[in-house]
PDB file of C-alpha atoms in Angstrom:
ATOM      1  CA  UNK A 675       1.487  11.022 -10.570  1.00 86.00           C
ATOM      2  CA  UNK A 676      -1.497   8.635 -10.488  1.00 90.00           C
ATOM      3  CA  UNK A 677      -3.875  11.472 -11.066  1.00 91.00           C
ATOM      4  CA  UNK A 678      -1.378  13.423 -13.292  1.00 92.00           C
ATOM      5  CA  UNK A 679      -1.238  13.795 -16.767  1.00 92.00           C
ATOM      6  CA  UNK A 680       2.772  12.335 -18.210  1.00 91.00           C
ATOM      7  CA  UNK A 681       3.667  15.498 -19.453  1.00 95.00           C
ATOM      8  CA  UNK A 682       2.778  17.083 -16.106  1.00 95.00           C
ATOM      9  CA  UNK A 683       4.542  14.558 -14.572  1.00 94.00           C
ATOM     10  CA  UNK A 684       7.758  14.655 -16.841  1.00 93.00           C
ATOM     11  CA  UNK A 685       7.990  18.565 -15.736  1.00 95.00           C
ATOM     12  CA  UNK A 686       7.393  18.204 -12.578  1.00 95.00           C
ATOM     13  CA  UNK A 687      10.491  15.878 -11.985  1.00 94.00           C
ATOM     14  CA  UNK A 688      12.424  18.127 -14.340  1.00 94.00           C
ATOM     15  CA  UNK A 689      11.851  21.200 -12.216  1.00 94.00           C
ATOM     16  CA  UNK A 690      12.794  18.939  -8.871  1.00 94.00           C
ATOM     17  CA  UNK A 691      16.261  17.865 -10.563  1.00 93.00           C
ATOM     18  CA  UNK A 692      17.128  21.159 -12.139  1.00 93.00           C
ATOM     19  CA  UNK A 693      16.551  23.376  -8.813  1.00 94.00           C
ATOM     20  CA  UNK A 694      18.189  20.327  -6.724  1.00 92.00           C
ATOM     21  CA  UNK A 695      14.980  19.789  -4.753  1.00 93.00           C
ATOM     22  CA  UNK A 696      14.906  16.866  -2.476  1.00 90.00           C
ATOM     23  CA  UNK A 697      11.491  15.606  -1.243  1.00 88.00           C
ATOM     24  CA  UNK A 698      10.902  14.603   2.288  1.00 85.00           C
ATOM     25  CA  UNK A 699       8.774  11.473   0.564  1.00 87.00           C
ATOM     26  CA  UNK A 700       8.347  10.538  -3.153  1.00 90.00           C
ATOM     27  CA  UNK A 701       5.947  12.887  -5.015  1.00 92.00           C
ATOM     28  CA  UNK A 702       7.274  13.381  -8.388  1.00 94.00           C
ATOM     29  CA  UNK A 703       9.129  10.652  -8.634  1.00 95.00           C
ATOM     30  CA  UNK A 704       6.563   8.092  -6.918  1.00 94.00           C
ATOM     31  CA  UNK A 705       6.205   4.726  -8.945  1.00 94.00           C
ATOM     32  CA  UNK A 706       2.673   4.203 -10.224  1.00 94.00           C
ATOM     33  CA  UNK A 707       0.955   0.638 -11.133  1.00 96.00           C
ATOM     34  CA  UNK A 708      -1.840   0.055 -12.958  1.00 94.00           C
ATOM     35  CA  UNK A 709      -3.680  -2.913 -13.858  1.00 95.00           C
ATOM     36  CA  UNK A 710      -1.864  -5.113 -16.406  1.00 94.00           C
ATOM     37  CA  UNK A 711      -3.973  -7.123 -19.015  1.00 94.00           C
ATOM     38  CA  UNK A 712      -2.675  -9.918 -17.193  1.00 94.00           C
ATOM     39  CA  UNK A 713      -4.215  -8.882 -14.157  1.00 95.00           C
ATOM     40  CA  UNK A 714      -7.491  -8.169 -15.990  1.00 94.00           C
ATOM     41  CA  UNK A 715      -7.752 -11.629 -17.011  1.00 94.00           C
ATOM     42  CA  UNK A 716      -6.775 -12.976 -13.833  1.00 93.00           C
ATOM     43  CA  UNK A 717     -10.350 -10.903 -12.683  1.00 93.00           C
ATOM     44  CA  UNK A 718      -9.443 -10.771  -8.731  1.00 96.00           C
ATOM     45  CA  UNK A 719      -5.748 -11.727  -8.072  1.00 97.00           C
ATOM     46  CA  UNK A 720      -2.696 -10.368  -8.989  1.00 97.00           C
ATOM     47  CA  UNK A 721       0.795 -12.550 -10.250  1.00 96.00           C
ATOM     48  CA  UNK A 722       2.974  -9.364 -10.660  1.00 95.00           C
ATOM     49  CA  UNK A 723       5.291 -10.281  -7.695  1.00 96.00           C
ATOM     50  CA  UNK A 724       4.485 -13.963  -7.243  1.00 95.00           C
ATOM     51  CA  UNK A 725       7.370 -16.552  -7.645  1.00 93.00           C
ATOM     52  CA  UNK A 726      10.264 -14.987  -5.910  1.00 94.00           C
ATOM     53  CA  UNK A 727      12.046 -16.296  -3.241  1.00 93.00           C
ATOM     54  CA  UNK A 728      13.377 -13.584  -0.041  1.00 94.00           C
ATOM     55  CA  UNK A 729      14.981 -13.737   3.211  1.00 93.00           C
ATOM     56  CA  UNK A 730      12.185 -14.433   5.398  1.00 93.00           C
ATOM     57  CA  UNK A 731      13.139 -12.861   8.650  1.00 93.00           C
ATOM     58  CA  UNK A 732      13.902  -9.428   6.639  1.00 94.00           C
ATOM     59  CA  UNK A 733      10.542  -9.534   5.132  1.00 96.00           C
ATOM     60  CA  UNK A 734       8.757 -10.066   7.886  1.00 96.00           C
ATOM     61  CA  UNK A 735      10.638  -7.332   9.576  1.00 96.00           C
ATOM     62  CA  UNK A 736       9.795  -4.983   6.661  1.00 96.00           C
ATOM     63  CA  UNK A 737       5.917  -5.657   7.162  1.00 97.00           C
ATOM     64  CA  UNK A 738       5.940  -4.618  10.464  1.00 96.00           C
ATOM     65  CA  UNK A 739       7.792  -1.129   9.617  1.00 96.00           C
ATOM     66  CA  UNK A 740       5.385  -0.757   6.393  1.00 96.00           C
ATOM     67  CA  UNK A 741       2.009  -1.329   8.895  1.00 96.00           C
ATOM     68  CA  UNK A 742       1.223  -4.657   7.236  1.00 97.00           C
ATOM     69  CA  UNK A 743       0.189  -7.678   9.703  1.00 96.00           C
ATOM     70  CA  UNK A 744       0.999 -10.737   9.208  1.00 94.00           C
ATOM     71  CA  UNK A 745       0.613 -14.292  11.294  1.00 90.00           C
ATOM     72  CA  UNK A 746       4.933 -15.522  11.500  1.00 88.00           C
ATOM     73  CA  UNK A 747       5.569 -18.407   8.977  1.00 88.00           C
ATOM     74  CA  UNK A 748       6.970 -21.765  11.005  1.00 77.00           C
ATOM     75  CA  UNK A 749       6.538 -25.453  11.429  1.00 66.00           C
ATOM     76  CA  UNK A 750       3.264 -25.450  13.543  1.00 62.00           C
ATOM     77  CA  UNK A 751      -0.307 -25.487  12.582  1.00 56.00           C
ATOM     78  CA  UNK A 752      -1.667 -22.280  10.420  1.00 59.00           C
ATOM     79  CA  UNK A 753       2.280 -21.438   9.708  1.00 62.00           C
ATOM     80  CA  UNK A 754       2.223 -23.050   5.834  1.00 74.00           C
ATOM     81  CA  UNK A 755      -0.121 -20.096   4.804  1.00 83.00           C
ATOM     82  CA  UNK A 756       1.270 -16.242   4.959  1.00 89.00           C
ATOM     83  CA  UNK A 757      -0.999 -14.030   4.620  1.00 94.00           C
ATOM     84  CA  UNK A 758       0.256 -10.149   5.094  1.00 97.00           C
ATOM     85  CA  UNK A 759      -2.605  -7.613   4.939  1.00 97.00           C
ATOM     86  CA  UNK A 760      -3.076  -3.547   5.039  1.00 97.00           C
ATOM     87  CA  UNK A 761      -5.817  -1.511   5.073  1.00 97.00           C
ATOM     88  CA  UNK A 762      -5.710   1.512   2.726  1.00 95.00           C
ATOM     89  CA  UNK A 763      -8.537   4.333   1.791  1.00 89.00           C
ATOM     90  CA  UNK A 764      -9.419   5.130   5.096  1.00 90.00           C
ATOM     91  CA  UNK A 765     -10.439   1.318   6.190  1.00 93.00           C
ATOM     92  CA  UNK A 766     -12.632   0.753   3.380  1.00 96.00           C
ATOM     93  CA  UNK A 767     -10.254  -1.149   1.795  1.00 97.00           C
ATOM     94  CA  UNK A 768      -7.907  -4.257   2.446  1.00 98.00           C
ATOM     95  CA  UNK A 769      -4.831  -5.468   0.252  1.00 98.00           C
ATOM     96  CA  UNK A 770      -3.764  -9.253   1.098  1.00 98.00           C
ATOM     97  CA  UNK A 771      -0.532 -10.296   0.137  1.00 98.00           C
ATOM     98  CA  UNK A 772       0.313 -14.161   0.104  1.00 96.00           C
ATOM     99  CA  UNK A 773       3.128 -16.056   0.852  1.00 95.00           C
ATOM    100  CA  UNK A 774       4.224 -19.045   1.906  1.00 92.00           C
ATOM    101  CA  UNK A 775       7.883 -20.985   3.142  1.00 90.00           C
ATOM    102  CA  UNK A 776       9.913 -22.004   0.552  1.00 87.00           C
ATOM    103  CA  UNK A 777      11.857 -25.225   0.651  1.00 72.00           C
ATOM    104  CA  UNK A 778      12.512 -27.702   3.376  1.00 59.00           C
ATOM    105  CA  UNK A 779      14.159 -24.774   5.406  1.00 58.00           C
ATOM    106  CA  UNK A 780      14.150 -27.115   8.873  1.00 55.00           C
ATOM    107  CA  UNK A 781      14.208 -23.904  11.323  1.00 56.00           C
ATOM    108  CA  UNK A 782      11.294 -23.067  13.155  1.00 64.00           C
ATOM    109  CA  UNK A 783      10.955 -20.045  11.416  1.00 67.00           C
ATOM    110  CA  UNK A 784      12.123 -20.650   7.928  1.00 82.00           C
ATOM    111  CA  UNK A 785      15.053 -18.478   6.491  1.00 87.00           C
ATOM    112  CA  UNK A 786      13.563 -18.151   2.913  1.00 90.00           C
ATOM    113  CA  UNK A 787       9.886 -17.423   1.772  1.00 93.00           C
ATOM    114  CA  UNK A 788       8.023 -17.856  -1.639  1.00 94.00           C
ATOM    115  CA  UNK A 789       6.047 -14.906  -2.703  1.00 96.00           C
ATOM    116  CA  UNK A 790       2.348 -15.502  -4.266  1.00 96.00           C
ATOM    117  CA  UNK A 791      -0.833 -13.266  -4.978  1.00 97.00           C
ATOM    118  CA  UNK A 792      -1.895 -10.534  -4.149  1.00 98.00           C
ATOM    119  CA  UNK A 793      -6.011  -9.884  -3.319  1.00 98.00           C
ATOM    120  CA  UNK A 794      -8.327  -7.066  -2.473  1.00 98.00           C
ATOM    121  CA  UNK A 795     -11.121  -7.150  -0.434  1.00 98.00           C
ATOM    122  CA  UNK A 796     -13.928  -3.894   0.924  1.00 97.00           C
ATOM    123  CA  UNK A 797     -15.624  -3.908   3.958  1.00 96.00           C
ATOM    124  CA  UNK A 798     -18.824  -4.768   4.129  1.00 94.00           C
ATOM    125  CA  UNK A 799     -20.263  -4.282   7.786  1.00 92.00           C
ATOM    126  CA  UNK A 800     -18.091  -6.081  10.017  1.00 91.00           C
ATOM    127  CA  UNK A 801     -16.412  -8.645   7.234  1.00 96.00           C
ATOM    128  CA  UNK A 802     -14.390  -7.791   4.265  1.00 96.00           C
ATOM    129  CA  UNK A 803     -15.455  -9.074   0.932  1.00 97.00           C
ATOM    130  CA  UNK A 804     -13.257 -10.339  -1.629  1.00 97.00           C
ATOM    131  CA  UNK A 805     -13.694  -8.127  -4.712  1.00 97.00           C
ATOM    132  CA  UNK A 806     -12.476  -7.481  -8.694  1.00 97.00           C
ATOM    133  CA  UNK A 807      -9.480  -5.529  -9.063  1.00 97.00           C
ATOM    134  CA  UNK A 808     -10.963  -3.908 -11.977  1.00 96.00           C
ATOM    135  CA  UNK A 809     -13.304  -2.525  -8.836  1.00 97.00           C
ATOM    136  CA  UNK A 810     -10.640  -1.178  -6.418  1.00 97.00           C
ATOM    137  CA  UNK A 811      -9.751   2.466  -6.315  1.00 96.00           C
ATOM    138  CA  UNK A 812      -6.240   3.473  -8.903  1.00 95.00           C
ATOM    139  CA  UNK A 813      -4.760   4.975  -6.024  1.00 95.00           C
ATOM    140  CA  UNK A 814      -5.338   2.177  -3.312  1.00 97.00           C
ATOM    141  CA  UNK A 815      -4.213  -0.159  -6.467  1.00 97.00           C
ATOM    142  CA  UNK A 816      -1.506   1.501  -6.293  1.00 97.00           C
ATOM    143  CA  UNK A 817      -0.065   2.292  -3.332  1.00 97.00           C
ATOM    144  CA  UNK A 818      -0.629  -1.525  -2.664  1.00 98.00           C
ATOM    145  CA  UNK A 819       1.453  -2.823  -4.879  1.00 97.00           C
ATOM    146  CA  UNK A 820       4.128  -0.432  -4.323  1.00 96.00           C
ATOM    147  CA  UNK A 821       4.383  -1.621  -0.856  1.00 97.00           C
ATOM    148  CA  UNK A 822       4.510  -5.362  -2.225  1.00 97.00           C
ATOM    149  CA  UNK A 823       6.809  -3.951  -4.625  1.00 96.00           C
ATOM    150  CA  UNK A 824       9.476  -2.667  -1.920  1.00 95.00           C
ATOM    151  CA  UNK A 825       9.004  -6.098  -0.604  1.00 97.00           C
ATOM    152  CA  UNK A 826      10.817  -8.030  -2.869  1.00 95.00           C
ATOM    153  CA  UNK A 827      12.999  -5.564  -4.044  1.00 93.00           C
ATOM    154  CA  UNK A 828      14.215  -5.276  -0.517  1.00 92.00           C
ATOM    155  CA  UNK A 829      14.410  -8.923   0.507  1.00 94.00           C
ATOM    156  CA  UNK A 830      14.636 -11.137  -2.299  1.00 93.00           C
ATOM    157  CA  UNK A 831      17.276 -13.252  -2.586  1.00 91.00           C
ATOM    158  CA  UNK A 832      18.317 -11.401  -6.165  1.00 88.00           C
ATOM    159  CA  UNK A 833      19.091  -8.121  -4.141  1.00 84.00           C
ATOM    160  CA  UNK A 834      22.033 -10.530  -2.487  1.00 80.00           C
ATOM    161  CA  UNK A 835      25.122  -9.786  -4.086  1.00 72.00           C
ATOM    162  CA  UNK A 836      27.182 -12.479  -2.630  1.00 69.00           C
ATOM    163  CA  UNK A 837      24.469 -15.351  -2.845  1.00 72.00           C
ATOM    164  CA  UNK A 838      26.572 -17.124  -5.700  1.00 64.00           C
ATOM    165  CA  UNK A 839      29.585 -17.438  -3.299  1.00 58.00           C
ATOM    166  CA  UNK A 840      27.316 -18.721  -0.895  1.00 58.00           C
ATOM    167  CA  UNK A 841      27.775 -22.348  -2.918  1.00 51.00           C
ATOM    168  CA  UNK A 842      23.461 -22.947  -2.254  1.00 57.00           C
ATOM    169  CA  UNK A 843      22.405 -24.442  -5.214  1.00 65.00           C
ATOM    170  CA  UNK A 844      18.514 -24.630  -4.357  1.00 72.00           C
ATOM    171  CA  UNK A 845      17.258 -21.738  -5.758  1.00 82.00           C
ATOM    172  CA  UNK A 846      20.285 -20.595  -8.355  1.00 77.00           C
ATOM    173  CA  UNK A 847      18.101 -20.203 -11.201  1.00 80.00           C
ATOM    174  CA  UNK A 848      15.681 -17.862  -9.687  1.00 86.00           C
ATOM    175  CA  UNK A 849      18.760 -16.204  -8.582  1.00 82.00           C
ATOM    176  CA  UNK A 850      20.403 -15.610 -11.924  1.00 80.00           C
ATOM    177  CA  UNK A 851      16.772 -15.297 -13.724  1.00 83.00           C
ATOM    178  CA  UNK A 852      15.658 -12.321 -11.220  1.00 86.00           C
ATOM    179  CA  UNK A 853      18.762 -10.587 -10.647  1.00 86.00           C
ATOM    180  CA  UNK A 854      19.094  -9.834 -14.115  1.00 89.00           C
ATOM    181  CA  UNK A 855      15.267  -9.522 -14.923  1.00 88.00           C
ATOM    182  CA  UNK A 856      12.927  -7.097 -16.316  1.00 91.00           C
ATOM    183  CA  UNK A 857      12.446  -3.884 -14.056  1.00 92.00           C
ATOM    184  CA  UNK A 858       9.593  -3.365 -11.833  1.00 92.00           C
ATOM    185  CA  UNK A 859       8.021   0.000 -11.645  1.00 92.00           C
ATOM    186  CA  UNK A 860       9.940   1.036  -8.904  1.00 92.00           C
ATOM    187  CA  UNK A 861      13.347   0.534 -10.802  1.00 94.00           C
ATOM    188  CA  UNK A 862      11.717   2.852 -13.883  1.00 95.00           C
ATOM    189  CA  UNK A 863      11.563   5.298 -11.720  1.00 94.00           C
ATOM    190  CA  UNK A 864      14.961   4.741 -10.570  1.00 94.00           C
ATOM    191  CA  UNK A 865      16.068   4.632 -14.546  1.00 96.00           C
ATOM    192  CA  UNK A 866      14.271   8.261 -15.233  1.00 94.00           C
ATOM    193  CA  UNK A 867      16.121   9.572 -12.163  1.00 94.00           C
ATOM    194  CA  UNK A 868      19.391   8.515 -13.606  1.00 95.00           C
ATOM    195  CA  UNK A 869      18.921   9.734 -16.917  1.00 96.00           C
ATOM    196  CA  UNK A 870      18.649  13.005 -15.237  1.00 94.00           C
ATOM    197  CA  UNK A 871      21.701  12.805 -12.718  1.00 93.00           C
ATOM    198  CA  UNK A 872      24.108  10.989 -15.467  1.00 95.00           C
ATOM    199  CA  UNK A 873      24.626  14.687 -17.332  1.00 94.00           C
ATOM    200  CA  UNK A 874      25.672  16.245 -14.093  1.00 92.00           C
ATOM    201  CA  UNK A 875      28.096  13.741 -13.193  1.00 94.00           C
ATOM    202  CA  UNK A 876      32.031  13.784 -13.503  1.00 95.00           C
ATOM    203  CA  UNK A 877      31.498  10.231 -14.824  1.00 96.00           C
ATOM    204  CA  UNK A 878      29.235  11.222 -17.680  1.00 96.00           C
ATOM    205  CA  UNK A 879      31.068  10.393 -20.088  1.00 97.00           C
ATOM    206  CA  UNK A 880      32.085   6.962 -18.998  1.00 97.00           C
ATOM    207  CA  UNK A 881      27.866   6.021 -18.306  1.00 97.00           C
ATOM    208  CA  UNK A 882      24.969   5.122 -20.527  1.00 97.00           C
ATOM    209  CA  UNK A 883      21.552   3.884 -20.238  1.00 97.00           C
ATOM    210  CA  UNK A 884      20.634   0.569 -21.939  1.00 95.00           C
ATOM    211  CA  UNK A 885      17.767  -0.666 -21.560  1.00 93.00           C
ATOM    212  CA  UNK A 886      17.802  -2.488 -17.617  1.00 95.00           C
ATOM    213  CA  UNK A 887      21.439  -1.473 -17.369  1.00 97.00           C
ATOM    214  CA  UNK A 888      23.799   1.555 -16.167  1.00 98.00           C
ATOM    215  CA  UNK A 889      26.910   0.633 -18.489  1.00 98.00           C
ATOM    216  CA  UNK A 890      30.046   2.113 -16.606  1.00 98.00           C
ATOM    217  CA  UNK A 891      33.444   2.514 -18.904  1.00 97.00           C
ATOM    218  CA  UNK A 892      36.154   1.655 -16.855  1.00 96.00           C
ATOM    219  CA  UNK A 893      39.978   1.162 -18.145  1.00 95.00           C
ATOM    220  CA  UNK A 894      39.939  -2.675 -17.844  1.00 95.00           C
ATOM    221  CA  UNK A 895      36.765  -3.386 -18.600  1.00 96.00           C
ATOM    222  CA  UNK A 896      32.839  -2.146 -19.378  1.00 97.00           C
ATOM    223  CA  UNK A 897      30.969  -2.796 -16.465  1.00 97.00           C
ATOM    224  CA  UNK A 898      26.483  -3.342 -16.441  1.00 97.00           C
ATOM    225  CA  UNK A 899      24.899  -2.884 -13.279  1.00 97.00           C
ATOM    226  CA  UNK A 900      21.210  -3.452 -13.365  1.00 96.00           C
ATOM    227  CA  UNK A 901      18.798  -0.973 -11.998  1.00 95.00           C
ATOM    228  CA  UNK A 902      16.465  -3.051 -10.300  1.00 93.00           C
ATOM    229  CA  UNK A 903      19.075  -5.409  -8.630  1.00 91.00           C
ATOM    230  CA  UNK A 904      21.934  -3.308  -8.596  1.00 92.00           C
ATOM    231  CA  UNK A 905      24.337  -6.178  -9.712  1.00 93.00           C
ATOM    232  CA  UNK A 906      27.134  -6.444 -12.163  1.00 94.00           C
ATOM    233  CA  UNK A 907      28.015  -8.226 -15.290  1.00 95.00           C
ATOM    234  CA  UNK A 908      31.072  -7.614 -17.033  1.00 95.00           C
ATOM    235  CA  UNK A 909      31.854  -7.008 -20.889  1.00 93.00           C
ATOM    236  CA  UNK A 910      32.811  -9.089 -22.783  1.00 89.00           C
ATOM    237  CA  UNK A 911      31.513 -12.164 -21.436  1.00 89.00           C
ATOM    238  CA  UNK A 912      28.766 -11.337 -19.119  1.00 90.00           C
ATOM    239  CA  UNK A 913      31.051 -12.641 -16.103  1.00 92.00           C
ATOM    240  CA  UNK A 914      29.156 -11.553 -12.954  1.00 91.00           C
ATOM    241  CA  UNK A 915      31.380  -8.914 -10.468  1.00 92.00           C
ATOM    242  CA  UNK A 916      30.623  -9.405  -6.735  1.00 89.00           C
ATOM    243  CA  UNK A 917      30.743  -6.232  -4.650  1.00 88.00           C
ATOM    244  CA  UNK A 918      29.658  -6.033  -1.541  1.00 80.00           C
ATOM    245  CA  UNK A 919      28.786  -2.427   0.289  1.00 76.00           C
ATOM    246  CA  UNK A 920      30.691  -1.625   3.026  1.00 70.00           C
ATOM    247  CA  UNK A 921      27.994  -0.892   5.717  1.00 61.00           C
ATOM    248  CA  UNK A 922      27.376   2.405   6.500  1.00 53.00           C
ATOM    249  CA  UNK A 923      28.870   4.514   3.679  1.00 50.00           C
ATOM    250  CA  UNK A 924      26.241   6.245   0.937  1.00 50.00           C
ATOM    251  CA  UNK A 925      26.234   7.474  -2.487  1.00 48.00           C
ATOM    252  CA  UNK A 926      28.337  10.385  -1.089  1.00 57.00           C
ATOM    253  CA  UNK A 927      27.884  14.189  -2.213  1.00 74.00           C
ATOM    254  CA  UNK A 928      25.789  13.333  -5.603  1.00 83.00           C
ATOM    255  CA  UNK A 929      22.548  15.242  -5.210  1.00 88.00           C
ATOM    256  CA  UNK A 930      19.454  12.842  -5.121  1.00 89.00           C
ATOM    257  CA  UNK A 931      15.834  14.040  -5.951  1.00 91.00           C
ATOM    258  CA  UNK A 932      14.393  11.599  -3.492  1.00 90.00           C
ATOM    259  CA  UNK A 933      15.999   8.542  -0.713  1.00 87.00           C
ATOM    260  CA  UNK A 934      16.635   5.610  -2.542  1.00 89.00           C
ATOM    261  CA  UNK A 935      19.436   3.265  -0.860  1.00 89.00           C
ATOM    262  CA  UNK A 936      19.224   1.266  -4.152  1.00 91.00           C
ATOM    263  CA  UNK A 937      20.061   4.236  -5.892  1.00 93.00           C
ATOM    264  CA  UNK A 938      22.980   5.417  -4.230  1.00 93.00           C
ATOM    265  CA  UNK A 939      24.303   2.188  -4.373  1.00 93.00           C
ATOM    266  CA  UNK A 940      24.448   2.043  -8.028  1.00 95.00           C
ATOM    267  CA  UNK A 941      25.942   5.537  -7.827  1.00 95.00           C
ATOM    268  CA  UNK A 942      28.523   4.299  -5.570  1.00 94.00           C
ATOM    269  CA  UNK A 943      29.575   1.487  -8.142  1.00 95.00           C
ATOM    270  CA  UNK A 944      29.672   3.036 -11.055  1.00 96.00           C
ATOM    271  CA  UNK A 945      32.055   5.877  -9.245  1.00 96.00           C
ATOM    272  CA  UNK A 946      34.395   3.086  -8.470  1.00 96.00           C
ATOM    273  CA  UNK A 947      34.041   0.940 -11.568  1.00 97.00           C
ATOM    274  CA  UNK A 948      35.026   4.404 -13.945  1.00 97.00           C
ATOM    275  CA  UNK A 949      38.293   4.254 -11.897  1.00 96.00           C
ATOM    276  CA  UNK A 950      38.532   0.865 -11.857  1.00 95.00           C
ATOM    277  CA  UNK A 951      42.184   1.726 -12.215  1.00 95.00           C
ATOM    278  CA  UNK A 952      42.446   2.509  -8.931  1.00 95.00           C
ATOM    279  CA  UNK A 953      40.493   0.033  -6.677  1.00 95.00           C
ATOM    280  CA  UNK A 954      42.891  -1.650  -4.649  1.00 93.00           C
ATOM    281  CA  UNK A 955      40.475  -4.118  -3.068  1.00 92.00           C
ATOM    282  CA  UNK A 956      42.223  -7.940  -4.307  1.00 93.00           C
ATOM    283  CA  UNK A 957      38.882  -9.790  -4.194  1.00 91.00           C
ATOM    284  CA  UNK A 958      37.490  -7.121  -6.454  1.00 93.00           C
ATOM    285  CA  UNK A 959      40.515  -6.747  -8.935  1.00 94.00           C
ATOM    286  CA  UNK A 960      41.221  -9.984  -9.041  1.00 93.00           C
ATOM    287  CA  UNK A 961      37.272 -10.785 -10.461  1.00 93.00           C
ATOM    288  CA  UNK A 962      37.651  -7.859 -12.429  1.00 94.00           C
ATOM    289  CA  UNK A 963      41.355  -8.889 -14.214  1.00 90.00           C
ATOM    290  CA  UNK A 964      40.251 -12.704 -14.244  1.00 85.00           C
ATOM    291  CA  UNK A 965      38.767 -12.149 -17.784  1.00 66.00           C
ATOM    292  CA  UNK A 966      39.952  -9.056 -18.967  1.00 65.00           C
TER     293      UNK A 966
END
């Protein structure tokens, strides 16, 4: 899709959901990022995912499975500074992703890390040279940030849904600002692939599309789970439902055009939450009937 034209694009994915085609690895429905005018001020860093706070030990985990390295964040000398880095287009290129710990966490490793910029540098010779990002390649660009994207969609603390019963007060209002926030490029993506799936469902006509939200119909209440997060606020009052997953279990027989875990949790949900009539789970019901 970087090098695609929309249209192409938009037919493309239509083709893929119509003939129930799942890809091994996201073509059609790959998120793309461009530079933002933001970023074209900025000249040679990037602020798109700066400001969150994730689970460190999870993150660092996750750069090891993506290829990023990284020195381990702790309380010795050099372990204030994180710097996660990856090379892309064949070596020329090197994406640096910043971080740092967050808090007075007083582990050796900390459990929660601070997000920050992200920088590009090309090799020159045997050093790398810190460069424009008006001047790095669309697809490296890219691909970069989609990495730093999965990042902290995967392990921010707003992906948590049982932080606010955790009773940790540091970082609440990140928590209820991010959780609820604007969607990144990845969750687009995830909002076009629902607005083809939704038709096909059983549950069709108890789901809509608003804006950040999947609203779900259910008999006792309307229910909005947001497509980046995947949490829940209730109708009327915004009251927020928490639901955690049951480990192992997926978004069951509804056909997916590419793996997305987020996805099929939000699938999952909004199955249950249409028949909220028959959940029999007390901690959920009793959230749920609380305000109704």
């Amino acid at each position: 899709p970087i090098r695609a034209a929309v249209d192409e694009t938009r037919q493309w994915r239509a083709r893929i959901v119509a003939e129930r085609l799942r890809q091994p690895f996201k073509q059609a429905f790959r998120e793309i990022y461009v530079l933002t005018p933001a970023e074209e001020e900025t000249g040679v860093y990037s602020n798109r995912f700066a400001a969150h706070i994730v689970h460190y030990r999870r993150l660092y985990a996750l750069f090891k499975e993506r290829g990023w390295q990284a020195n381990f964040l702790g309380r010795y000398d050099g372990g204030y500074e994180g710097q996660a880095r990856a090379e892309f287009g064949d070596g020329d290129w090197r994406a640096c992703f910043h971080h740092e710990p967050a808090g007075d966490d007083g582990d050796y490793a900390p459990d929660h890390a601070a997000t920050d910029q992200v920088r590009f540098e090309r090799r020159d010779g045997r050093r790398w040279r810190e460069v424009p990002l008006a001047e790095v390649p669309p697809l490296v660009f890219s691909e970069a940030m989609r990495d730093v994207d999965l990042f902290v969609g995967v392990t921010s603390i707003a992906a948590d849904p049982d932080w606010t019963d955790r009773g940790e007060q540091r970082y609440a209002g990140y928590w209820r600002t991010a959780t609820f926030g604007e969607l990144t490029a990845s969750a687009e993506v995830r909002r076009e692939a629902l607005a083809r799936i939704l038709p096909r469902l059983k549950i069709a006509d108890r789901c809509s599309l608003d804006g950040r939200f999947l609203v779900v119909r259910g008999e006792f209440r309307t229910y909005r789970i947001h497509l980046g997060s995947s949490n829940i606020l209730m109708e009327p009052d915004d009251a927020y439902l928490c639901i955690v997953p049951s480990r192992g279990k997926d978004g069951g027989k509804v056909f997916l055009p590419f793996e997305d875990d987020r996805l099929s949790l939000i699938l999952s949900k909004a199955f249950l939450l249409a028949a909220d009539t028959r959940i029999t789970d007390m901690t959920i019901l009793h959230q749920i009937k609380r305000g109704a």
